[in-house]
C-alpha positions as CSV (number, residue, x, y, z in Angstrom):
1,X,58.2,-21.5,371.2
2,X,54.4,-21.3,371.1
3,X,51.8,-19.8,373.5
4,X,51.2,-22.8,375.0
5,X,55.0,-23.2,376.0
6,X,55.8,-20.3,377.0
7,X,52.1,-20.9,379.2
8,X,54.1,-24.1,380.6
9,X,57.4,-22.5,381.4
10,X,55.7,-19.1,383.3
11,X,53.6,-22.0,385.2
12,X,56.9,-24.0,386.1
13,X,58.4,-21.1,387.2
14,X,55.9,-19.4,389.5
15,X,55.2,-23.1,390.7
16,X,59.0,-23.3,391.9
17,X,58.7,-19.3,393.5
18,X,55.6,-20.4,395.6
19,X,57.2,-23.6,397.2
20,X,57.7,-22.6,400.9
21,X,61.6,-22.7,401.8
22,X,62.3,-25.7,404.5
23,X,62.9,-24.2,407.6
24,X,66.0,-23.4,409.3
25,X,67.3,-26.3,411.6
26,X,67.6,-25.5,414.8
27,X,71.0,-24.5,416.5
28,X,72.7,-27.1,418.0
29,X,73.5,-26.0,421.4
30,X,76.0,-28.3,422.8
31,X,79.0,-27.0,421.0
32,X,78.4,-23.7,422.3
33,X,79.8,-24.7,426.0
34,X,83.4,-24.9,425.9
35,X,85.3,-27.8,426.5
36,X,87.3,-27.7,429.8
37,X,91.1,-26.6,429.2
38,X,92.9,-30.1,430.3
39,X,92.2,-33.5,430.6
40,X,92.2,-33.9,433.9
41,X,88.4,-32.4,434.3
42,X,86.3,-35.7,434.0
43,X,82.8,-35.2,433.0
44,X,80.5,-35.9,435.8
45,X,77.6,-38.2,435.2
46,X,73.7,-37.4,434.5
47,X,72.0,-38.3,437.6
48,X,68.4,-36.9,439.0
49,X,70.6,-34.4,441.4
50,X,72.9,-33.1,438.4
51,X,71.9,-30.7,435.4
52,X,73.7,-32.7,432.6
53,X,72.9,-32.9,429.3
54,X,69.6,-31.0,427.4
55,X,66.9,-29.7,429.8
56,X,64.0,-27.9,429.9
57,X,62.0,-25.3,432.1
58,X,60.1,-28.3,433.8
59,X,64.0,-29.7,434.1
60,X,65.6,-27.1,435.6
61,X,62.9,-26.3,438.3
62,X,63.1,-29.9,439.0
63,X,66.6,-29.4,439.7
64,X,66.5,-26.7,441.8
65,X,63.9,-28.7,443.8
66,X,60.7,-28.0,445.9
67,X,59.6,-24.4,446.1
68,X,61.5,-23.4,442.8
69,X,58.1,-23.6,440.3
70,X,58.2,-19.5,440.2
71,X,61.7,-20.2,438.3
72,X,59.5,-22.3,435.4
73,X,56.9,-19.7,435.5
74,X,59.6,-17.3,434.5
75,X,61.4,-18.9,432.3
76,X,58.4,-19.6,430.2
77,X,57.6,-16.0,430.6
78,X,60.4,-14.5,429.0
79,X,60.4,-17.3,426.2
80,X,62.6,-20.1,426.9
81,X,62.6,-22.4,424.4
82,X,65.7,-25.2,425.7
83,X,69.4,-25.4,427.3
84,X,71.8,-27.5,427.9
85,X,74.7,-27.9,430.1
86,X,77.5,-30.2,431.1
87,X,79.7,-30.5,434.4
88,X,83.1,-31.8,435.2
89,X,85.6,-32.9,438.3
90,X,89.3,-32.2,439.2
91,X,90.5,-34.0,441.8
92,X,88.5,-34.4,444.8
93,X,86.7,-31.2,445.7
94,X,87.1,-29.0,441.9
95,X,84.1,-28.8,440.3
96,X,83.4,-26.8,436.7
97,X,79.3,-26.7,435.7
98,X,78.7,-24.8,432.4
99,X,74.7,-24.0,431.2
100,X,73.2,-22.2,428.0
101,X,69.7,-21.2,428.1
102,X,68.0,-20.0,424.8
103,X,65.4,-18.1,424.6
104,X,62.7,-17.0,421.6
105,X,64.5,-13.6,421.6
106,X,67.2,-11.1,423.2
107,X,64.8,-9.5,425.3
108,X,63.8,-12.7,427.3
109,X,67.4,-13.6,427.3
110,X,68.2,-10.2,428.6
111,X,65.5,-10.8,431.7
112,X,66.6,-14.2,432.5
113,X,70.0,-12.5,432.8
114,X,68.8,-9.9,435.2
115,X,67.0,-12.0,437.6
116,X,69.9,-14.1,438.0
117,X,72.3,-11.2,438.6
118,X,69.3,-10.0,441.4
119,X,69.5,-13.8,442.7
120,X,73.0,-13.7,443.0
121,X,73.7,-10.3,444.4
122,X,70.8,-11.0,447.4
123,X,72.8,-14.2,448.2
124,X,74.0,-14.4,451.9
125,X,77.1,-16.1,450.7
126,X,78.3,-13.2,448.0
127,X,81.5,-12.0,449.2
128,X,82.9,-9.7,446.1
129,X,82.2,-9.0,442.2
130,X,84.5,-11.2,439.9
131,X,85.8,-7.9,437.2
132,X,84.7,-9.2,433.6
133,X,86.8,-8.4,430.8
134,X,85.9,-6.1,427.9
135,X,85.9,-9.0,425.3
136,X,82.9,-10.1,427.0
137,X,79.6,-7.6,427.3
138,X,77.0,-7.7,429.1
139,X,78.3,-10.1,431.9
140,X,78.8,-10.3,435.5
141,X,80.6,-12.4,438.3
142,X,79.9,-13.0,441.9
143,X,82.2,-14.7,444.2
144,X,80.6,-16.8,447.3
145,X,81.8,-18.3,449.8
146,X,79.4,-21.7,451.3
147,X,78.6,-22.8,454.6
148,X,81.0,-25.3,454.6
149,X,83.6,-23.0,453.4
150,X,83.4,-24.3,449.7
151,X,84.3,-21.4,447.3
152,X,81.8,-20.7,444.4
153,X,82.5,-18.1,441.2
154,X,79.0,-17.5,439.8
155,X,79.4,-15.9,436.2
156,X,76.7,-15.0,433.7
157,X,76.3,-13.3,430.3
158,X,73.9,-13.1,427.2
159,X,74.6,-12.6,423.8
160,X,71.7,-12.6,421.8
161,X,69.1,-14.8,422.7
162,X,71.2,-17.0,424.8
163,X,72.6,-16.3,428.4
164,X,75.2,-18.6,429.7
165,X,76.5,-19.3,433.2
166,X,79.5,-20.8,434.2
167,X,79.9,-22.1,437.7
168,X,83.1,-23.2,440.1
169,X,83.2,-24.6,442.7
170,X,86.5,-25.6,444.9
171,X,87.3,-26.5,448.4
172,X,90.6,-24.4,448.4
173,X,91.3,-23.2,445.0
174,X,90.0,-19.7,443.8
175,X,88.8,-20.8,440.5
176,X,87.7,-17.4,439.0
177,X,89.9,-17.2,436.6
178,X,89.0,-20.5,435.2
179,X,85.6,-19.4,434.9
180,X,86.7,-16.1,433.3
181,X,88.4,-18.0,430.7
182,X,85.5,-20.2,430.1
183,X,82.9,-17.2,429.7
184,X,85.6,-15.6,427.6
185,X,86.1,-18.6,424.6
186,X,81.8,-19.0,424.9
187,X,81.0,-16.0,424.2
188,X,83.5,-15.2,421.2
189,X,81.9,-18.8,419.7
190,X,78.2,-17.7,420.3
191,X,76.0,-16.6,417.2
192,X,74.4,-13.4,417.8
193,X,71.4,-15.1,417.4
194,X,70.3,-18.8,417.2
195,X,67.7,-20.5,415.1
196,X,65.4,-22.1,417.5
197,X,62.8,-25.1,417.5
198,X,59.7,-24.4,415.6
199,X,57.0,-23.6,418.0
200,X,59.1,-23.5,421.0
201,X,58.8,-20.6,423.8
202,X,55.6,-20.5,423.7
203,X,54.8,-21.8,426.5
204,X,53.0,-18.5,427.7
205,X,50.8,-16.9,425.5
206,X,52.0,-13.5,423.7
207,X,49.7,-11.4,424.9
208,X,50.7,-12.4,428.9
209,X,54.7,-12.4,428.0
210,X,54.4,-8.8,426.4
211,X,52.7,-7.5,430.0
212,X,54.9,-9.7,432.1
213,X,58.5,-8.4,430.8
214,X,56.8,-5.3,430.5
215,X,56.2,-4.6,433.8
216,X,59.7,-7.0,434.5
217,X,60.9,-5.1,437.7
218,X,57.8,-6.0,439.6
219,X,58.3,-9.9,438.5
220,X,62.1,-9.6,440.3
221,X,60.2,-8.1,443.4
222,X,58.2,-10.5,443.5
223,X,61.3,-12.8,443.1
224,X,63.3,-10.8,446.1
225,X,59.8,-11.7,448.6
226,X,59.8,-15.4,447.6
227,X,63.2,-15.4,449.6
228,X,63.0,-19.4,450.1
229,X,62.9,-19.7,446.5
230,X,65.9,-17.5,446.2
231,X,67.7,-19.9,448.7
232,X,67.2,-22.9,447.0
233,X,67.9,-21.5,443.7
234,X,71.8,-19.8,445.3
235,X,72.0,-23.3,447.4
236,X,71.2,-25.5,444.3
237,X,72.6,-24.0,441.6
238,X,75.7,-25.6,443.1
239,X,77.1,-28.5,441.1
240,X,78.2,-29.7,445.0
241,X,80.0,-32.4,445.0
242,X,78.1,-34.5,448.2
243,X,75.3,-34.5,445.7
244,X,76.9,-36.5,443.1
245,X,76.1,-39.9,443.6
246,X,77.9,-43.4,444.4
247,X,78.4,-46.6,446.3
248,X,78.7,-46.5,450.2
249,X,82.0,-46.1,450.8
250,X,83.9,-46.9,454.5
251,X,85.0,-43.7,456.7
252,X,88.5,-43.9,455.4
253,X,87.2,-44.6,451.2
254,X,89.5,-48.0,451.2
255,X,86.2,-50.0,451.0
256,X,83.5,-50.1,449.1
257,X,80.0,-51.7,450.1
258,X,78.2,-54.4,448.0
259,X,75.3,-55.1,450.3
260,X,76.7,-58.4,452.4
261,X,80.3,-57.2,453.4
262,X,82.7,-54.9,453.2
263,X,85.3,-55.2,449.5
264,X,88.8,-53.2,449.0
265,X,88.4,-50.0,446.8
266,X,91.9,-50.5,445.6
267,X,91.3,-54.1,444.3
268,X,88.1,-54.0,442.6
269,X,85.1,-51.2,441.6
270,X,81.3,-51.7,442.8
271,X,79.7,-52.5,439.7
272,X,77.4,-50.1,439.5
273,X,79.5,-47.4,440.0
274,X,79.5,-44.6,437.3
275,X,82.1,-45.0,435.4
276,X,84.2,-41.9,433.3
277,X,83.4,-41.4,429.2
278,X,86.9,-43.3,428.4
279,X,85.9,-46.3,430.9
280,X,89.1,-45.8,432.7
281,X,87.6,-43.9,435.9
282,X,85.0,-44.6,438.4
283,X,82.7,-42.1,440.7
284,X,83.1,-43.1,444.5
285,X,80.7,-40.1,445.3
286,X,83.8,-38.0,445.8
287,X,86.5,-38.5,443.3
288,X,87.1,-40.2,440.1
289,X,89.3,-43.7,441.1
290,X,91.1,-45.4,438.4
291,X,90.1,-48.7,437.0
292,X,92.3,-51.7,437.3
């Protein structure tokens, strides 16, 4: 082979070095929630009062509702970058709500852990600590008991750059254990770290996020004063089950109605009613009602 091919081949091959790699796709987040353990849990609906489905910052201070822009400023501080989460019924009054946030890195994920521990351990409602197992670091629980005498299990853990929370709520069931479980089969699937969006958490410049999470205990004090906003973050974070909407239904739930009179439940569904994944259910505002 002559100069000039060997010229060729060197140029083909340093051509093929300098190409940029494609970058890494993103993690998909949704199978990193796990799946509720039996059939009976019926997913519950998106609706403009739930946290279903992918969300962002904006999103999930939307959620919480009026007061709760500090909660955006943080999360953009530490680096959030998206989350998702899903919630499902039992019954009448069982509720399971499951949420992943991600962050650019394990130190944001680490402070968005911390200041929901702080939230939850200043809660009025906090009645005990739920014990975490060993399989799963870095976690806490925090049983509440509502107002109304609901029963909540708040539990949250990072790995990585995620944190997760799984949330229960029951009228008379102590559902801790469920929780437990859930936290337990999440964190054994999580990566240690996630590949996120191009360009995402950067919401707050470097320079400002560096000081802020530097100087992260007087951010959380600054959380504790803002007490209203720790109210409606500990009232709202509640997947509650009155918030979950549906037709008007009679006193007694045997009638449903459609704007001129009064129709039986038991005969007939409202049509606009949300109806379950499988098409075989439909949401009342309380309870899941078979079709048919």
């Amino acid at each position: 082979m002559g100069r000039r091919g060997f010229a060729g081949l060197a140029f083909a091959a340093a051509a093929i070095l300098l190409v940029p790699l494609g970058a890494a796709a993103a993690t998909d987040l949704h199978p990193l929630l796990a799946s509720p353990p039996s059939a009976d849990w019926l997913d519950v609906p998106p609706a403009s009062t739930r946290l279903v489905g992918d969300f962002t910052a904006h999103d999930y201070a939307a959620y919480l509702g009026a007061g709760s822009q500090g909660i955006e400023f943080d999360l953009n501080l530490y680096g959030f970058t998206r989350g998702f989460a899903l919630e499902w019924s039992q019954g009448s009054y069982d509720l399971l709500a499951e949420r992943v946030f991600e962050f650019r890195d394990a130190r944001g994920a680490r402070s968005w852990y911390t200041l929901l521990g702080l939230i939850d351990k200043t809660s009025s409602n906090s009645t005990r600590d739920i014990p975490m197992p060993a399989s799963v670091p870095n976690s806490r629980g925090a049983a509440l008991t509502l107002p109304d005498g609901t029963l909540q299990d708040l539990i949250a853990f990072r790995k990585g750059n995620l944190t997760f929370e799984v949330i229960t709520d029951s009228a008379t069931n102590d559902l801790a254990p469920l929780g437990v479980a859930q936290a337990v089969t999440e964190y054994a699937n999580a990566p240690s770290l996630t590949e996120v969006p191009p360009g995402a958490g950067q919401a707050v410049s470097g320079v400002l996020r560096n000081v802020g999470i530097a100087v992260g205990a007087v951010v959380v004090a600054l959380a504790l004063l803002t007490t209203i906003t720790i109210v409606l973050v500990t009232r709202r974070r509640r997947p509650a089950t009155f918030l979950i909407g549906g037709p008007t239904m009679s006193p007694d739930g045997a009638y449903w109605w459609d704007g001129q009179r009064w129709r039986d439940a038991s005969v007939e569904a409202p049509p606009t009613a949300p109806r379950s994944p499988d098409a075989a259910h439909w949401w009342d505002g309380r309870t899941w009602r078979p079709l048919g």
